[in-house]
């Protein structure tokens, strides 16, 4: 079944290793196959991976784009272990991400990683608030 | 344990509310992790079983390819005796013998296909192997077999009487080899995918074990301090190396560098 993506005018999308930029009107794409697809709003540059959870998101994105995702497993597990040791409440999110990765669903794992980032942000906000 | 019920946490575990006592949080989170662990252990078992089946089926496909190569070899040997009309006449009996051997390899091939069953699965005979990644079987890897008999592969009854009909036999065998090799490659690809999944599941479970033991000592303050320390240390765990390998960084760079429409 083809994936349907609506692009806003001027929106960029990554399909495989190609970057496509939409012209100045809305476009609907029907995409078949299992090549990595990332919309502009999904893409994180390494400079934006400023917290441990964001680094996990970035690593997942790299796995998704990589021909051999296994190359990233060591980095991923090292960092994931460090995050879980630092904040054990993240374990639930780590397990949910891993459950997707076990099935090779990298895009779904990225979506789960957004919850991890949100959890991390809320934890830090709550801790900051309780200090003031 | 004293944690903040964040909205993502509540989304994962709707039973967790700010009014639930810390002891109950700990119990709920631990039981969630334990349940996932049990599921992962069961998954590893399923994957291991199916990897074993696939390894066997890959070996069986190699056997079938070997038999087809043997048949292909016979066509070459017969052709070498038919380079001239005189030779074809001179070696007529020998060529007929090769034709009979070819028929025997056909029988051998069909028998090998029939006997390729392992643990009730015979991908060489069109069976399907399903690896379910969850207990409900909603996410699965399906390895579809193919009926690999001489008839289904289109290998005709051999006729080595002329170079033309001999060539037909050779073409049939070469086509059949291509099909069986494709089946073998699909099986090998699935073994590779499942091996990655299994390794990942094993590491994931190890990590979960540790998290249950550390959960009890966790507080909001300790978690924040831990996360902030990790943020400050950046990529020290990689000795300062970037997270992305060059190939993926190149893709991301090309995305960043591609112009926005308003710039065109």
Coordinates of C-alpha atoms in Angstrom, one line a residue:
Chain A
X1 CA 0.0 0.0 0.0
X2 CA 1.4 3.4 -1.0
X3 CA 2.2 6.0 1.6
X4 CA 0.4 9.2 0.9
X5 CA 2.2 12.5 1.9
X6 CA 0.8 15.9 1.5
X7 CA 3.5 18.5 1.1
X8 CA 3.0 22.2 1.9
X9 CA 4.3 24.8 -0.5
X10 CA 8.1 24.9 -0.2
X11 CA 8.3 21.9 2.1
X12 CA 11.3 19.6 1.9
X13 CA 11.2 15.9 2.2
X14 CA 14.0 13.3 2.3
X15 CA 13.3 10.1 0.3
X16 CA 16.1 7.6 0.5
X17 CA 19.2 9.7 -0.1
X18 CA 17.4 12.3 -2.2
X19 CA 16.1 15.6 -1.0
X20 CA 12.9 16.9 -2.7
X21 CA 11.6 20.4 -2.4
X22 CA 8.0 21.1 -3.2
X23 CA 7.2 24.0 -5.5
X24 CA 4.9 26.9 -4.5
X25 CA 1.7 24.9 -4.3
X26 CA 0.4 21.9 -2.2
X27 CA 1.4 18.5 -3.6
X28 CA 0.3 15.0 -2.7
X29 CA 2.8 12.2 -3.1
X30 CA 2.0 8.5 -3.3
X31 CA 5.1 6.6 -2.3
X32 CA 5.6 2.8 -2.5
X33 CA 8.5 0.7 -1.3
X34 CA 10.4 0.7 1.9
X35 CA 13.0 3.5 1.5
X36 CA 13.5 5.9 4.4
X37 CA 11.2 8.9 4.3
X38 CA 11.6 11.9 6.6
X39 CA 9.6 15.1 6.4
X40 CA 11.2 18.4 7.2
X41 CA 9.6 18.4 10.7
X42 CA 11.0 15.0 11.5
X43 CA 14.6 15.8 10.6
X44 CA 17.0 16.6 13.4
X45 CA 20.5 17.8 12.7
X46 CA 23.3 16.7 15.1
X47 CA 23.6 20.3 16.4
X48 CA 20.0 20.0 17.6
X49 CA 20.7 16.9 19.6
X50 CA 21.4 18.8 22.7
X51 CA 20.1 16.5 25.4
X52 CA 20.5 12.7 26.0
X53 CA 17.0 11.9 24.6
X54 CA 17.5 14.1 21.6
X55 CA 20.8 12.2 20.9
X56 CA 18.7 9.0 21.0
X57 CA 16.3 10.4 18.5
X58 CA 19.3 11.5 16.3
X59 CA 20.8 8.0 16.5
X60 CA 17.5 6.4 15.6
X61 CA 17.3 8.8 12.6
X62 CA 20.8 7.7 11.6
X63 CA 19.8 4.0 11.9
X64 CA 16.8 4.7 9.7
X65 CA 18.9 6.3 7.0
X66 CA 21.7 3.7 7.2
X67 CA 22.1 0.8 4.9
X68 CA 23.3 -1.2 7.8
X69 CA 21.5 0.0 11.0
X70 CA 23.6 -2.4 13.1
X71 CA 26.5 0.0 12.8
X72 CA 24.7 2.2 15.3
X73 CA 23.7 -0.4 17.8
X74 CA 26.8 0.0 20.0
X75 CA 26.4 3.7 20.2
X76 CA 22.7 3.4 20.8
X77 CA 22.9 0.9 23.6
X78 CA 25.7 2.7 25.3
X79 CA 23.8 5.9 25.4
X80 CA 20.5 4.3 26.2
X81 CA 22.1 2.5 29.2
X82 CA 23.5 5.8 30.4
X83 CA 20.1 7.5 30.2
X84 CA 18.4 4.6 32.0
X85 CA 21.1 4.7 34.7
X86 CA 20.7 8.4 35.1
X87 CA 16.9 8.4 34.9
X88 CA 15.3 5.0 35.5
X89 CA 11.8 6.4 34.8
X90 CA 12.9 6.5 31.1
X91 CA 13.0 2.7 31.0
X92 CA 9.4 2.5 29.8
X93 CA 10.1 4.7 26.8
X94 CA 13.3 2.8 26.1
X95 CA 11.4 -0.5 26.0
X96 CA 8.8 0.9 23.7
X97 CA 11.5 2.2 21.3
X98 CA 13.3 -1.1 21.4
X99 CA 10.1 -3.0 20.7
X100 CA 9.8 -1.1 17.5
X101 CA 13.5 -1.5 16.6
X102 CA 13.2 -5.3 17.1
X103 CA 10.7 -5.3 14.3
X104 CA 12.8 -3.0 12.1
X105 CA 10.2 -0.2 12.4
X106 CA 12.6 2.7 12.6
X107 CA 10.1 5.4 11.8
X108 CA 7.8 4.2 14.5
X109 CA 10.8 4.1 16.9
X110 CA 11.4 7.8 16.1
X111 CA 7.8 8.5 17.1
X112 CA 8.3 6.7 20.4
X113 CA 11.5 8.7 20.9
X114 CA 9.4 11.9 20.8
X115 CA 7.7 10.7 24.0
X116 CA 11.1 10.1 25.6
X117 CA 12.1 13.7 24.7
X118 CA 8.8 15.0 26.1
X119 CA 9.3 13.0 29.3
X120 CA 12.8 14.3 29.7
X121 CA 11.7 17.9 29.1
X122 CA 8.9 17.6 31.6
X123 CA 11.2 16.0 34.2
X124 CA 13.7 18.8 33.9
X125 CA 11.0 21.5 34.0
X126 CA 9.4 19.9 37.1
X127 CA 12.8 19.7 38.8
X128 CA 13.6 23.3 38.0
X129 CA 10.2 24.4 39.3
X130 CA 10.6 22.5 42.5
X131 CA 14.0 24.2 43.1
X132 CA 12.5 27.7 42.8
Chain B
X1 CA 11.1 6.5 44.6
X2 CA 9.5 9.9 44.0
X3 CA 8.8 10.7 40.5
X4 CA 6.8 13.2 38.5
X5 CA 4.0 11.8 36.5
X6 CA 4.8 13.3 33.1
X7 CA 2.2 13.4 30.4
X8 CA 4.1 10.9 28.2
X9 CA 4.4 8.6 31.2
X10 CA 0.6 8.8 31.7
X11 CA 0.1 8.2 28.0
X12 CA 2.0 4.9 28.4
X13 CA 0.5 3.9 31.7
X14 CA -3.0 5.5 32.0
X15 CA -3.3 3.9 35.4
X16 CA -0.6 6.2 36.7
X17 CA -2.1 9.4 38.1
X18 CA -0.6 12.1 40.3
X19 CA -2.7 10.8 43.1
X20 CA -1.2 7.3 43.0
X21 CA 1.3 6.7 45.8
X22 CA 5.0 6.4 44.9
X23 CA 4.9 2.8 45.9
X24 CA 2.2 2.1 43.4
X25 CA 4.1 4.0 40.7
X26 CA 7.1 1.8 41.3
X27 CA 4.9 -1.3 41.1
X28 CA 3.1 -0.2 38.0
X29 CA 6.3 0.8 36.1
X30 CA 8.1 -2.3 37.3
X31 CA 5.2 -4.6 36.2
X32 CA 5.0 -2.8 32.8
X33 CA 8.7 -3.4 32.3
X34 CA 8.4 -7.0 33.5
X35 CA 5.5 -7.7 31.2
X36 CA 7.5 -6.3 28.2
X37 CA 10.5 -8.4 29.3
X38 CA 8.4 -11.6 29.3
X39 CA 7.1 -10.7 25.9
X40 CA 10.7 -10.1 24.7
X41 CA 11.8 -13.5 26.1
X42 CA 9.0 -15.2 24.3
X43 CA 9.9 -13.3 21.1
X44 CA 13.5 -14.3 21.4
X45 CA 12.3 -17.9 21.6
X46 CA 10.2 -17.6 18.5
X47 CA 13.0 -15.9 16.6
X48 CA 15.5 -18.6 17.6
X49 CA 13.2 -21.4 16.5
X50 CA 12.5 -19.7 13.1
X51 CA 16.2 -18.9 12.5
X52 CA 16.9 -22.6 13.0
X53 CA 14.2 -23.5 10.4
X54 CA 15.5 -20.8 8.0
X55 CA 19.1 -22.0 8.3
X56 CA 18.0 -25.5 7.5
X57 CA 15.9 -24.3 4.6
X58 CA 18.8 -22.3 3.2
X59 CA 20.9 -25.4 3.4
X60 CA 18.2 -27.3 1.6
X61 CA 18.1 -24.7 -1.2
X62 CA 21.9 -25.1 -1.5
X63 CA 21.3 -28.8 -2.0
X64 CA 18.7 -28.1 -4.7
X65 CA 21.0 -25.7 -6.5
X66 CA 23.7 -28.4 -6.4
X67 CA 21.4 -30.9 -8.1
X68 CA 20.5 -28.3 -10.8
X69 CA 24.1 -27.6 -11.3
X70 CA 24.7 -31.3 -11.8
X71 CA 22.0 -31.3 -14.4
X72 CA 23.4 -28.3 -16.1
X73 CA 26.8 -30.0 -16.2
X74 CA 25.3 -32.9 -18.0
X75 CA 24.0 -30.6 -20.7
X76 CA 27.5 -29.1 -21.1
X77 CA 29.1 -32.5 -21.3
X78 CA 26.6 -33.6 -23.9
X79 CA 27.1 -30.4 -25.9
X80 CA 30.8 -31.0 -26.0
X81 CA 30.2 -34.3 -27.7
X82 CA 28.0 -32.7 -30.4
X83 CA 30.3 -30.1 -31.8
X84 CA 30.1 -31.7 -35.2
X85 CA 27.5 -34.0 -36.9
X86 CA 30.0 -36.8 -37.0
X87 CA 30.7 -36.5 -33.3
X88 CA 27.0 -36.4 -32.5
X89 CA 26.6 -39.7 -34.4
X90 CA 29.8 -41.2 -33.0
X91 CA 28.8 -40.4 -29.4
X92 CA 25.1 -41.0 -29.7
X93 CA 25.0 -43.6 -27.0
X94 CA 27.0 -41.6 -24.6
X95 CA 24.7 -38.5 -25.3
X96 CA 21.7 -40.7 -24.6
X97 CA 23.3 -41.8 -21.3
X98 CA 23.7 -38.1 -20.3
X99 CA 20.0 -37.6 -21.1
X100 CA 19.1 -40.5 -18.9
X101 CA 21.3 -39.1 -16.1
X102 CA 19.5 -35.7 -16.6
X103 CA 16.2 -37.5 -16.0
X104 CA 17.6 -39.1 -12.9
X105 CA 18.7 -35.7 -11.5
X106 CA 15.2 -34.4 -12.2
X107 CA 13.8 -37.2 -10.0
X108 CA 16.5 -36.5 -7.4
X109 CA 15.6 -32.9 -7.4
X110 CA 11.9 -33.5 -6.9
X111 CA 12.7 -36.0 -4.1
X112 CA 15.0 -33.5 -2.4
X113 CA 12.3 -30.9 -2.5
X114 CA 9.8 -33.3 -1.0
X115 CA 12.2 -34.2 1.8
X116 CA 13.1 -30.6 2.7
X117 CA 10.6 -30.3 5.5
X118 CA 12.0 -29.2 8.8
X119 CA 10.0 -28.8 12.0
X120 CA 6.9 -29.1 9.8
X121 CA 7.9 -26.3 7.4
X122 CA 9.0 -26.9 3.8
X123 CA 9.7 -23.6 2.1
X124 CA 10.9 -25.5 -0.9
X125 CA 7.4 -26.8 -1.4
X126 CA 5.5 -23.5 -1.0
X127 CA 5.0 -23.4 2.7
X128 CA 5.1 -20.1 4.6
X129 CA 7.0 -19.3 7.7
X130 CA 5.6 -16.6 9.9
X131 CA 7.7 -14.9 12.6
X132 CA 5.4 -12.9 14.9
X133 CA 6.9 -10.0 16.7
X134 CA 4.1 -9.7 19.2
X135 CA 1.8 -12.2 21.0
X136 CA -1.2 -11.2 18.9
X137 CA 0.7 -11.7 15.6
X138 CA -0.1 -8.2 14.4
X139 CA 3.5 -7.5 13.4
X140 CA 5.2 -10.3 11.6
X141 CA 7.9 -11.3 9.1
X142 CA 6.5 -13.7 6.5
X143 CA 8.9 -15.9 4.7
X144 CA 7.0 -17.2 1.7
X145 CA 8.3 -20.4 0.1
X146 CA 7.9 -21.5 -3.5
X147 CA 7.0 -24.8 -5.0
X148 CA 10.4 -25.9 -6.4
X149 CA 9.6 -29.0 -8.4
X150 CA 10.8 -29.6 -11.9
X151 CA 7.3 -29.2 -13.2
X152 CA 6.7 -25.9 -11.4
X153 CA 10.1 -24.6 -12.4
X154 CA 9.4 -25.4 -16.1
X155 CA 12.1 -28.0 -16.5
X156 CA 10.9 -30.0 -19.5
X157 CA 11.5 -33.7 -20.3
X158 CA 15.0 -33.6 -21.7
X159 CA 15.7 -34.3 -25.3
X160 CA 19.4 -34.4 -26.1
X161 CA 18.9 -35.5 -29.8
X162 CA 19.8 -32.2 -31.3
X163 CA 21.8 -29.2 -30.1
X164 CA 18.7 -27.1 -30.3
X165 CA 16.7 -29.3 -27.9
X166 CA 19.7 -29.8 -25.7
X167 CA 20.0 -26.1 -25.4
X168 CA 16.4 -26.0 -24.2
X169 CA 17.3 -28.3 -21.4
X170 CA 20.2 -26.1 -20.5
X171 CA 18.0 -22.9 -20.5
X172 CA 15.4 -24.7 -18.3
X173 CA 18.1 -25.6 -15.8
X174 CA 19.7 -22.1 -15.8
X175 CA 16.2 -20.5 -15.2
X176 CA 15.5 -22.9 -12.4
X177 CA 18.9 -22.1 -10.8
X178 CA 18.0 -18.4 -10.9
X179 CA 14.7 -19.0 -9.1
X180 CA 16.2 -21.3 -6.4
X181 CA 19.0 -18.8 -5.8
X182 CA 16.4 -16.0 -5.4
X183 CA 14.6 -18.2 -2.8
X184 CA 17.9 -18.8 -1.0
X185 CA 18.6 -15.0 -1.0
X186 CA 15.2 -14.2 0.4
X187 CA 15.8 -16.8 3.2
X188 CA 19.3 -15.4 3.9
X189 CA 17.9 -11.9 4.1
X190 CA 15.3 -13.0 6.6
X191 CA 17.9 -14.8 8.6
X192 CA 19.9 -11.6 8.7
X193 CA 16.9 -9.5 9.7
X194 CA 15.9 -12.0 12.4
X195 CA 19.4 -12.2 13.8
X196 CA 19.6 -8.4 14.1
X197 CA 16.2 -8.4 15.9
X198 CA 17.2 -11.2 18.2
X199 CA 20.5 -9.5 19.2
X200 CA 18.6 -6.3 19.7
X201 CA 16.0 -8.0 21.8
X202 CA 18.6 -9.7 24.0
X203 CA 20.4 -6.4 24.7
X204 CA 17.1 -4.6 25.3
X205 CA 16.1 -7.2 27.9
X206 CA 19.5 -6.9 29.7
X207 CA 18.9 -3.2 29.9
X208 CA 15.4 -3.7 31.3
X209 CA 16.7 -6.0 34.0
X210 CA 19.0 -3.2 35.2
X211 CA 16.3 -0.6 35.1
X212 CA 14.0 -2.5 37.5
X213 CA 16.7 -2.6 40.1
X214 CA 17.6 1.1 39.8
X215 CA 14.0 2.3 39.7
X216 CA 13.5 1.9 43.5
X217 CA 16.3 4.3 44.3
X218 CA 15.2 7.0 41.9
X219 CA 14.0 10.4 42.8
X220 CA 13.0 13.5 40.7
X221 CA 16.2 15.2 41.9
X222 CA 18.5 12.3 41.1
X223 CA 17.0 11.9 37.6
X224 CA 17.3 15.6 36.8
X225 CA 20.9 15.6 38.1
X226 CA 21.7 12.5 36.1
X227 CA 20.2 13.9 32.9
X228 CA 21.9 17.2 33.3
X229 CA 25.2 15.6 33.9
X230 CA 24.7 13.5 30.7
X231 CA 23.8 16.6 28.8
X232 CA 26.9 18.4 29.9
X233 CA 29.2 15.5 29.1
X234 CA 27.9 15.6 25.5
X235 CA 29.6 13.0 23.3
X236 CA 32.2 12.1 25.8
X237 CA 31.0 8.5 25.7
X238 CA 32.2 8.5 22.1
X239 CA 35.4 10.3 23.0
X240 CA 34.0 13.4 21.4
X241 CA 33.3 11.7 18.1
X242 CA 30.2 12.7 16.2
X243 CA 27.1 10.5 16.5
X244 CA 26.5 10.2 12.8
X245 CA 28.7 8.2 10.5
X246 CA 29.9 10.1 7.4
X247 CA 27.3 8.6 5.0
X248 CA 24.3 9.6 7.1
X249 CA 25.9 13.0 7.9
X250 CA 26.2 13.6 4.1
X251 CA 22.5 13.0 3.7
X252 CA 21.6 15.3 6.5
X253 CA 24.0 17.9 5.1
X254 CA 22.4 17.7 1.7
X255 CA 19.0 18.2 3.3
X256 CA 20.3 21.3 5.2
X257 CA 22.0 22.7 2.2
X258 CA 19.2 22.2 -0.3
X259 CA 17.6 25.6 -1.0
X260 CA 14.2 26.7 0.3
X261 CA 11.8 27.5 -2.4
X262 CA 11.7 31.2 -1.5
X263 CA 15.5 31.2 -2.2
X264 CA 15.0 29.9 -5.8

